[in-house]
PDB file of C-alpha atoms in Angstrom:
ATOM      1  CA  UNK A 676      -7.483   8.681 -13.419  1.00  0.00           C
ATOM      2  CA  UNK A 677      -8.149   7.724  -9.553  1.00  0.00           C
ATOM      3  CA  UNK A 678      -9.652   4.371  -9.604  1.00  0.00           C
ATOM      4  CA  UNK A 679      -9.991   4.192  -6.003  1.00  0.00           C
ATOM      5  CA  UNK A 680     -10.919   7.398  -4.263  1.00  0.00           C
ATOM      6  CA  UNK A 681     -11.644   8.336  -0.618  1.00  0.00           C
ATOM      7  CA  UNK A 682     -13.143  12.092  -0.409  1.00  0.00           C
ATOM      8  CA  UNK A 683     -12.734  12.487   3.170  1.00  0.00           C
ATOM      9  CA  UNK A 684      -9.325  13.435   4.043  1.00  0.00           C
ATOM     10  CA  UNK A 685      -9.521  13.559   7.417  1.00  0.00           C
ATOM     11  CA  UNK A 686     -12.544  12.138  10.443  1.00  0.00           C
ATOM     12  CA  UNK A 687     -12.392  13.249  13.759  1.00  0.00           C
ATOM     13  CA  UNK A 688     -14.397  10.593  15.981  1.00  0.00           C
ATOM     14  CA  UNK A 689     -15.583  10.402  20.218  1.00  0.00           C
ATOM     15  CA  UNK A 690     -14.035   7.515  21.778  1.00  0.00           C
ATOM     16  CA  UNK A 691     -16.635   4.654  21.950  1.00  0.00           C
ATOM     17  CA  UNK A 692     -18.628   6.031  18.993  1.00  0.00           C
ATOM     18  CA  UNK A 693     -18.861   4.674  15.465  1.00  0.00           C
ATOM     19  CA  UNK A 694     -16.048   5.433  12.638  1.00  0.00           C
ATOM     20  CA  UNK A 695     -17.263   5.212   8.949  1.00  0.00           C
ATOM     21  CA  UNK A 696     -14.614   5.699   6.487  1.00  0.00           C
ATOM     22  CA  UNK A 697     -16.007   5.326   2.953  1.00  0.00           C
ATOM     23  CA  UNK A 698     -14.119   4.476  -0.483  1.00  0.00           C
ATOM     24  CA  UNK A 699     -15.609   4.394  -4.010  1.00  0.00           C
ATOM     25  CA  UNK A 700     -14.418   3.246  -7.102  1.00  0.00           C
ATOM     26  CA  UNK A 701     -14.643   3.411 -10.759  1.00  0.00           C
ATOM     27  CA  UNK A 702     -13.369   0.285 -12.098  1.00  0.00           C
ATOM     28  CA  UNK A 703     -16.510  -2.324 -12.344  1.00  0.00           C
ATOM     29  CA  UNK A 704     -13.807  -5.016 -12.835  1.00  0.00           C
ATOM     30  CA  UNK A 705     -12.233  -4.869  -9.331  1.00  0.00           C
ATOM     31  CA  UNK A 706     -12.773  -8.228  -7.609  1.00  0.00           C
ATOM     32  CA  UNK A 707     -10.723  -7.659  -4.152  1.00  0.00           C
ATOM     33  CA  UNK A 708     -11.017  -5.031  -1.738  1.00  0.00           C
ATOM     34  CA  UNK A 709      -8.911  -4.256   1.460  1.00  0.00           C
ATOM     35  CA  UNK A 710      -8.267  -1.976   3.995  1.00  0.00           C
ATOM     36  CA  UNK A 711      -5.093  -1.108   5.265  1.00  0.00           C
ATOM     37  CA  UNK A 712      -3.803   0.908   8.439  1.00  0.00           C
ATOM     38  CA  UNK A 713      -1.009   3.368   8.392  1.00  0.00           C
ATOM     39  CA  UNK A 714       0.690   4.871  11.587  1.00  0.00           C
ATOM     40  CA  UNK A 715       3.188   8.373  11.323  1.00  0.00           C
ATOM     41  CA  UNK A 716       6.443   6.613   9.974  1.00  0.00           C
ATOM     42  CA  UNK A 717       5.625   2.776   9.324  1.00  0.00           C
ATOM     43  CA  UNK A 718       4.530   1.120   6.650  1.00  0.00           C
ATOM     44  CA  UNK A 719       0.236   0.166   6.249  1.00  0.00           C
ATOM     45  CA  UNK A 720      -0.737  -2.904   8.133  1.00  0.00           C
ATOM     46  CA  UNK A 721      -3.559  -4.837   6.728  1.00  0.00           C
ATOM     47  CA  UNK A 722      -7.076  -4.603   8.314  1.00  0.00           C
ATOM     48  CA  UNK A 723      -9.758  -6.262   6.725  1.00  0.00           C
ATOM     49  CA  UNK A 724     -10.641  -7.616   3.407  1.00  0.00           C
ATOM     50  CA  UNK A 725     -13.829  -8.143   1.352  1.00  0.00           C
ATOM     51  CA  UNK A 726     -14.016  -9.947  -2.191  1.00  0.00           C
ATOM     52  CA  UNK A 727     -17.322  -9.363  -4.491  1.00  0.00           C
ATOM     53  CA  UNK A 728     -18.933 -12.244  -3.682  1.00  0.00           C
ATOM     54  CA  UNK A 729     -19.795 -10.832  -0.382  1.00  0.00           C
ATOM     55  CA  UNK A 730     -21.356  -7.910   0.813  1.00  0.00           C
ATOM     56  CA  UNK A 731     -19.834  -8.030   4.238  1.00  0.00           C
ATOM     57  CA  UNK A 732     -17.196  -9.252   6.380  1.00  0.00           C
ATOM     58  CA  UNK A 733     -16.670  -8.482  10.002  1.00  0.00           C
ATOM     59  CA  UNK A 734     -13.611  -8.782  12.409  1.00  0.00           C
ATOM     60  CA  UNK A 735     -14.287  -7.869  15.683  1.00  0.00           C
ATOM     61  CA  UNK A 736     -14.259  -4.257  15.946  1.00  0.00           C
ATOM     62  CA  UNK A 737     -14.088  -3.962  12.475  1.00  0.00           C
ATOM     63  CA  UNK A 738     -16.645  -4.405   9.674  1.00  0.00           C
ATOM     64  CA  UNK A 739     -16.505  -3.598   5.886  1.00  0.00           C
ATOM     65  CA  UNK A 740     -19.426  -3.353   3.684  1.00  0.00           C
ATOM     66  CA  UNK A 741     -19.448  -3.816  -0.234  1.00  0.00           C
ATOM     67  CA  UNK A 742     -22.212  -1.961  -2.419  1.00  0.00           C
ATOM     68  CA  UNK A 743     -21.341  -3.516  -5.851  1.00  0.00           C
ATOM     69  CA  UNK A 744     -24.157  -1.729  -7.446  1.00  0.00           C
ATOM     70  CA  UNK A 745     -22.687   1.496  -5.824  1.00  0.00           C
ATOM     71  CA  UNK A 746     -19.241   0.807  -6.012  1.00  0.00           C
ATOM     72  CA  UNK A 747     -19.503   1.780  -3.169  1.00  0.00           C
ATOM     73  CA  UNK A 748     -17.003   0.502   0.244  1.00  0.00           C
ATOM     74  CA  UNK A 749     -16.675   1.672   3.925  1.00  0.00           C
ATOM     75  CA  UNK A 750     -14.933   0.684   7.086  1.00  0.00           C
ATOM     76  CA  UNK A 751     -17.204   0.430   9.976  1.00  0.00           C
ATOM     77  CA  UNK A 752     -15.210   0.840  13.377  1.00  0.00           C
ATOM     78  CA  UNK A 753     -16.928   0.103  16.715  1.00  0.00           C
ATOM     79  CA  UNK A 754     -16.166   0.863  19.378  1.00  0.00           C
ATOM     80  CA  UNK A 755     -13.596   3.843  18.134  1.00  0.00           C
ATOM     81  CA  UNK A 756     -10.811   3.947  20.384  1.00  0.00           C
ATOM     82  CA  UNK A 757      -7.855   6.282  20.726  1.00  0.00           C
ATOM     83  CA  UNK A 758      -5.113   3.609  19.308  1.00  0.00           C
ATOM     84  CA  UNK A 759      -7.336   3.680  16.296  1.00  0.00           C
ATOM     85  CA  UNK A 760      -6.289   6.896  14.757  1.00  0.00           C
ATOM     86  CA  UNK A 761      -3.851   6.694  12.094  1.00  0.00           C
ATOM     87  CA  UNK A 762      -4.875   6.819   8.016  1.00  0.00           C
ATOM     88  CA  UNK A 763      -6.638   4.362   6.866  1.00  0.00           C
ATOM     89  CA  UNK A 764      -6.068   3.105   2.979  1.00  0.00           C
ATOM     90  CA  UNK A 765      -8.704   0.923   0.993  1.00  0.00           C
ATOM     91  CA  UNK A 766      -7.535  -1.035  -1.615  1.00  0.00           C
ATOM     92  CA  UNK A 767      -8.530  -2.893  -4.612  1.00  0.00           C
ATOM     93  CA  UNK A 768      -7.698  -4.979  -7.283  1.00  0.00           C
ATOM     94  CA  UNK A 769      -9.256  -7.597 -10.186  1.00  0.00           C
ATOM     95  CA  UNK A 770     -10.089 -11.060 -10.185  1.00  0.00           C
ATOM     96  CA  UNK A 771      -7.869 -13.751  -8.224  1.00  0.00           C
ATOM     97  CA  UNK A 772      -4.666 -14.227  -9.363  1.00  0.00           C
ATOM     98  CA  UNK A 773      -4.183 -10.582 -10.019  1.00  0.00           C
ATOM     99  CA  UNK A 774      -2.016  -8.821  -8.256  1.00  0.00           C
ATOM    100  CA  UNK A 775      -1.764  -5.054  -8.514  1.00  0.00           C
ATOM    101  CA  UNK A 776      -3.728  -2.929  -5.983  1.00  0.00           C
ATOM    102  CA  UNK A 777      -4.963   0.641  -6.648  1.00  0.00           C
ATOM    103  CA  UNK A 778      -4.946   2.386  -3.449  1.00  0.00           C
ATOM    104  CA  UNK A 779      -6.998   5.233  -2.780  1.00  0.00           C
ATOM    105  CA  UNK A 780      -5.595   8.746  -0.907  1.00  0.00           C
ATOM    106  CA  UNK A 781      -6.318   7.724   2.648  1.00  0.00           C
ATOM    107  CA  UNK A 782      -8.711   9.165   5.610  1.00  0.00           C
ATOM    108  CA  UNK A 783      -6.935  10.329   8.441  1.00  0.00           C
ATOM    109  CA  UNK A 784      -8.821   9.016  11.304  1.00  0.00           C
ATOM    110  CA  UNK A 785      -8.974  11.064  14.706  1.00  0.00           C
ATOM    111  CA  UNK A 786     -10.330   9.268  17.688  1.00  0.00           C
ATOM    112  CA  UNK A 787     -10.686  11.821  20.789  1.00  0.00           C
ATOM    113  CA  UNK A 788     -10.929  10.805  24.113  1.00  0.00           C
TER     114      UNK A 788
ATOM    115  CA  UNK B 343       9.581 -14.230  11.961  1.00  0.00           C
ATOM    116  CA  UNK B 344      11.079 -11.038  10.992  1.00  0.00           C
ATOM    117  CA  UNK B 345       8.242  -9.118   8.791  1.00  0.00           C
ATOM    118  CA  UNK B 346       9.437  -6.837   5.477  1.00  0.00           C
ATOM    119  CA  UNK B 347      12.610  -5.423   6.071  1.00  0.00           C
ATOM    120  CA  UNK B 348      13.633  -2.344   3.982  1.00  0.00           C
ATOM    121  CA  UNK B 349      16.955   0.174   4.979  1.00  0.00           C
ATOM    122  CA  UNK B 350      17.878   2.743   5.020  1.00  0.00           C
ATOM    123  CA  UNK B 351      14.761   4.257   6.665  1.00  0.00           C
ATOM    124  CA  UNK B 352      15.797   7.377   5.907  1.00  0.00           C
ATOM    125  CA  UNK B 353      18.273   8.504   2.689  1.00  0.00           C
ATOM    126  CA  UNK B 354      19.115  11.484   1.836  1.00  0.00           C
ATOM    127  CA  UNK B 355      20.444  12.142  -1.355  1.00  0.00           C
ATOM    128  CA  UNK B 356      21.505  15.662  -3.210  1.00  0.00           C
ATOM    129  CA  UNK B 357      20.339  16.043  -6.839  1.00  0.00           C
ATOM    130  CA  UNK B 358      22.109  14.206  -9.764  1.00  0.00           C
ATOM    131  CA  UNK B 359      23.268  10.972  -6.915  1.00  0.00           C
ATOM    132  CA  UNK B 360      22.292   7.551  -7.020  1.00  0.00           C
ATOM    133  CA  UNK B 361      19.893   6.036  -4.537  1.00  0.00           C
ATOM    134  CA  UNK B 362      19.655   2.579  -3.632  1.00  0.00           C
ATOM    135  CA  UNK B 363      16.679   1.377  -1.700  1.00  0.00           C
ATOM    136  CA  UNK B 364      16.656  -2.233  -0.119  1.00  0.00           C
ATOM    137  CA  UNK B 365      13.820  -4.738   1.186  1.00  0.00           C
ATOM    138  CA  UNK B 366      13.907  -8.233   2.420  1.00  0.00           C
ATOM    139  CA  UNK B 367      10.640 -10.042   1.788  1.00  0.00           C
ATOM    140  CA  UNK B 368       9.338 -12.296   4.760  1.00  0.00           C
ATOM    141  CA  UNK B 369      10.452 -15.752   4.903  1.00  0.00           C
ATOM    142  CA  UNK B 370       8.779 -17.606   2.536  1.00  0.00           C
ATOM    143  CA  UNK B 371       7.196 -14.700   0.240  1.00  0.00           C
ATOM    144  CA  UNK B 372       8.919 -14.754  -2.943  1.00  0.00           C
ATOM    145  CA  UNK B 373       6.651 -11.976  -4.544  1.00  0.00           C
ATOM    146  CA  UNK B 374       7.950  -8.629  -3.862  1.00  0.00           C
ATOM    147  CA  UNK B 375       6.646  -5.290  -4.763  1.00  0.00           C
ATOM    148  CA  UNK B 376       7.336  -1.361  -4.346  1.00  0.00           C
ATOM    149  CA  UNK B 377       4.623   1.454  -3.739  1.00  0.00           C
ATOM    150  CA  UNK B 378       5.935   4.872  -4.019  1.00  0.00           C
ATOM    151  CA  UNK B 379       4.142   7.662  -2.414  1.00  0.00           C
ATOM    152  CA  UNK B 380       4.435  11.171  -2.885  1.00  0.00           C
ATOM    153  CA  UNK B 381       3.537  13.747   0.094  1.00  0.00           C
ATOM    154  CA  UNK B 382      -0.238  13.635   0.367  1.00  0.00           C
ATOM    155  CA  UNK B 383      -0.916  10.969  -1.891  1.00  0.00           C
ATOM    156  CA  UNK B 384      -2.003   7.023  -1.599  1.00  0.00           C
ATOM    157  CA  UNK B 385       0.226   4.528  -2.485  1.00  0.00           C
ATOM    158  CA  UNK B 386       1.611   3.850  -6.313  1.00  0.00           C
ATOM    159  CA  UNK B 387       2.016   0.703  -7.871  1.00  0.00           C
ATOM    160  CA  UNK B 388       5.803   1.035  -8.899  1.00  0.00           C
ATOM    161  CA  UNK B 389       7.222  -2.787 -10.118  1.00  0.00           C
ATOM    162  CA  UNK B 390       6.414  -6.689  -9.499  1.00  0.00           C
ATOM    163  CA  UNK B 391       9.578  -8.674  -8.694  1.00  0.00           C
ATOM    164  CA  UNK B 392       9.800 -12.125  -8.670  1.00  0.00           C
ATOM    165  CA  UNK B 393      13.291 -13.969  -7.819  1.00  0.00           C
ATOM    166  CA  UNK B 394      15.343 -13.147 -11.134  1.00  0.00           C
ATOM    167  CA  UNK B 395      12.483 -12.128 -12.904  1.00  0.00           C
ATOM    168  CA  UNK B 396      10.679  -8.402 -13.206  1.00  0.00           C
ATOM    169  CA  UNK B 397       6.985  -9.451 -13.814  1.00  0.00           C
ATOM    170  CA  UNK B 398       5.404  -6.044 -13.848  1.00  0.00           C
ATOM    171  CA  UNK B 399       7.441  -2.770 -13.790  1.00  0.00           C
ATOM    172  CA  UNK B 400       4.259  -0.463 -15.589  1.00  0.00           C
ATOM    173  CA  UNK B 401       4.549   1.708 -12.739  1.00  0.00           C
ATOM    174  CA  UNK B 402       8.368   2.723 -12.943  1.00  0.00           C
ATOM    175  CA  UNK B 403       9.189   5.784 -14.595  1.00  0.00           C
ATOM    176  CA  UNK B 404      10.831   4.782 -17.724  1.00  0.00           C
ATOM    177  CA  UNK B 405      14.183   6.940 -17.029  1.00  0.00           C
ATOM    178  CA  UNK B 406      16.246   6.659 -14.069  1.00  0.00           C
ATOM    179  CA  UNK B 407      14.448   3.635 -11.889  1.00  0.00           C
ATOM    180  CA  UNK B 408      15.312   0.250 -12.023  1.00  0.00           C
ATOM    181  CA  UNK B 409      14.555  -2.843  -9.847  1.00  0.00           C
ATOM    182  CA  UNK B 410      16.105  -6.264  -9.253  1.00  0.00           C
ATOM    183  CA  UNK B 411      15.404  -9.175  -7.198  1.00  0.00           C
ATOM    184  CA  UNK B 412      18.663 -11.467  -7.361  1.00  0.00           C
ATOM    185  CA  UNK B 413      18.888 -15.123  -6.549  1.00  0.00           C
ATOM    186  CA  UNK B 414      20.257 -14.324  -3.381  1.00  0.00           C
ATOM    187  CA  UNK B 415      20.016 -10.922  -1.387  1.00  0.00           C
ATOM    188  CA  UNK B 416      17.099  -8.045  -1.082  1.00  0.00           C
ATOM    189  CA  UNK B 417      15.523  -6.971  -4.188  1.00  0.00           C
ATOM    190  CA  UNK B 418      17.289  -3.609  -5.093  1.00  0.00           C
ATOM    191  CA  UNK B 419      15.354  -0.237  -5.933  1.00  0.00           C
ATOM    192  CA  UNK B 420      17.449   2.246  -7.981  1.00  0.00           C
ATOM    193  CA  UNK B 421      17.045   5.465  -8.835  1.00  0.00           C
ATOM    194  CA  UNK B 422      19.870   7.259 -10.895  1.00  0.00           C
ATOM    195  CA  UNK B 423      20.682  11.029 -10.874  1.00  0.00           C
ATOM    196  CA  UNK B 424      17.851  12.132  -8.293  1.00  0.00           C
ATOM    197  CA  UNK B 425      15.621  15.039  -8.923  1.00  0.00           C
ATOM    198  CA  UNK B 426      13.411  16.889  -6.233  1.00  0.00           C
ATOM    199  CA  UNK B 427      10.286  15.375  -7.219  1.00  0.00           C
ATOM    200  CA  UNK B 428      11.689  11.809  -7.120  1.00  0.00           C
ATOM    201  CA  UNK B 429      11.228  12.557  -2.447  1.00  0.00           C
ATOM    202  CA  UNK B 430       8.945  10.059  -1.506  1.00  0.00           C
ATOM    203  CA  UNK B 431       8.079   7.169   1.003  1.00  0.00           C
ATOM    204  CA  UNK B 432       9.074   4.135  -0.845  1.00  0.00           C
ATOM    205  CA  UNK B 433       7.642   0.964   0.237  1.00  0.00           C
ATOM    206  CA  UNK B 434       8.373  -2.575  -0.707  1.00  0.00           C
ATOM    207  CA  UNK B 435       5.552  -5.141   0.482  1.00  0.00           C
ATOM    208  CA  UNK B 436       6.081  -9.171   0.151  1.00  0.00           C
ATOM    209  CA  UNK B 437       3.466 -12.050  -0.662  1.00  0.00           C
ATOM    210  CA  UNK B 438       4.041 -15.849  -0.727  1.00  0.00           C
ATOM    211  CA  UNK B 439       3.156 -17.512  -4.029  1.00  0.00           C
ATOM    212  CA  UNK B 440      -0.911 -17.153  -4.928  1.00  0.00           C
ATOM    213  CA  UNK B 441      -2.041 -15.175  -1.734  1.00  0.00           C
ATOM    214  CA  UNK B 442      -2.048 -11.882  -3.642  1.00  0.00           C
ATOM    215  CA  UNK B 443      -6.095 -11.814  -3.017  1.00  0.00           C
ATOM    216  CA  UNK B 444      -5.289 -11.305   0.750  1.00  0.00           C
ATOM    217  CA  UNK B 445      -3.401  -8.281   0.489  1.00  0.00           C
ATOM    218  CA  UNK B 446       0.859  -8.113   1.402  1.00  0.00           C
ATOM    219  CA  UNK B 447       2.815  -7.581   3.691  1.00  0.00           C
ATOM    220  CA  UNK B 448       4.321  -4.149   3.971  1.00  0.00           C
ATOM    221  CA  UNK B 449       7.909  -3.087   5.386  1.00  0.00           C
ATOM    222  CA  UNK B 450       8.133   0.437   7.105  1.00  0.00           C
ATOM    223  CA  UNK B 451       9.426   2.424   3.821  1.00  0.00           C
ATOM    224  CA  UNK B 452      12.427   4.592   3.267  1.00  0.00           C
ATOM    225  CA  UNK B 453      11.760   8.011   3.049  1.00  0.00           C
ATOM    226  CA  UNK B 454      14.299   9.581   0.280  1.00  0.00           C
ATOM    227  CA  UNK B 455      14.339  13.615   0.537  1.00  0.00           C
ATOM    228  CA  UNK B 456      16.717  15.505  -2.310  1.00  0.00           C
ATOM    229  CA  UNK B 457      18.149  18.400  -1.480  1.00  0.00           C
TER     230      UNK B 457
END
């Protein structure tokens, strides 16, 4: 049972346009979302979080939107560059003090210059 | 600040050995946990560590994997008499005490292939 899923495998991009990775999930009870960053060989690096509450949260290039009603998350990325590519993971997990995150498959994001 | 530390990076093992995986939370994280994930595949909630203490080990196969976290030293991932299916990036990621809503801190994995 995937809890967390991410459809697109793979994104190929333009350098300077707009990446949109989206993640849905299942599990109404999920509190906590995050986005991680995986490069060939090395372990994910976090990116950005979101928790319910909100329905966005930006860090500079980076912005994440949360669709509750959708279950519904994506990664915004803008302006793409090439350093960005790598996989990108969302995460999620349920209400604070919890602690296990169900990862989804990944989207292998391709920025071309 | 050294971040996760895990070693080998790479192990290989033949089938029916032991493997022994190690990770060194950051300074000052006392949570540690380990993801497994298979070829093409996210990341799997394996086992919760705390110092002495397993909190969560749901995601551990029931035969063959066990986990420590000792007073003193890395917390320990074991997997006895390998099979084929058990290759995998194994990845051990560290949190300080009630920061688990912003996400760990991963180490770079150790990729175990049995031959």
């Amino acid at each position: 049972d995937q809890q967390v899923k991410q459809n697109s495998p793979s994104l190929s991009v333009q350098e300077g346009r707009i990446s949109i990775l989206n993640c849905d999930y299942t599990n109404s009870m999920f509190d906590y979302f995050l986005w991680y960053k995986k490069y060939p060989a090395e372990g994910p690096t976090f990116l950005i979080s979101i928790s319910s509450i909100k329905d966005k949260n930006e860090d500079g290039r980076f912005t994440v939107f949360l669709n509750k009603s959708a279950k519904h998350l994506s990664l915004h990325i803008v302006p793409s560059q090439p350093g960005d590519s790598a996989v990108y993971f969302c995460a999620a997990k349920g209400h604070s003090g919890t602690y296990k995150y169900i990862f989804g498959t990944g989207t292998r994001l391709k920025v071309l210059a | 600040n050294a971040g996760v530390m895990q070693n080998p990076r790479h192990l290989v093992r033949r089938r029916g050995q032991e493997a022994r995986l190690r990770c060194s939370p950051m300074k000052g994280h006392s949570h540690v946990y380990w993801y497994r994930q298979l070829p093409e595949e996210g990341l799997k909630f394996m086992v919760y560590l705390q110092k002495e203490n397993i909190i969560d080990e749901s995601g551990m196969p029931k035969e063959r994997f066990s986990a420590e976290f000792p007073k003193e030293g890395p917390s320990i991932l074991r997997i006895q008499q390998v099979v084929r299916g058990d290759s995998a990036a194994y990845f051990c990621a560290s949190s300080p005490p009630g920061q688990e809503d912003y996400g760990y801190t991963f180490g770079s994995g150790t990729r175990l292939t049995v031959v």
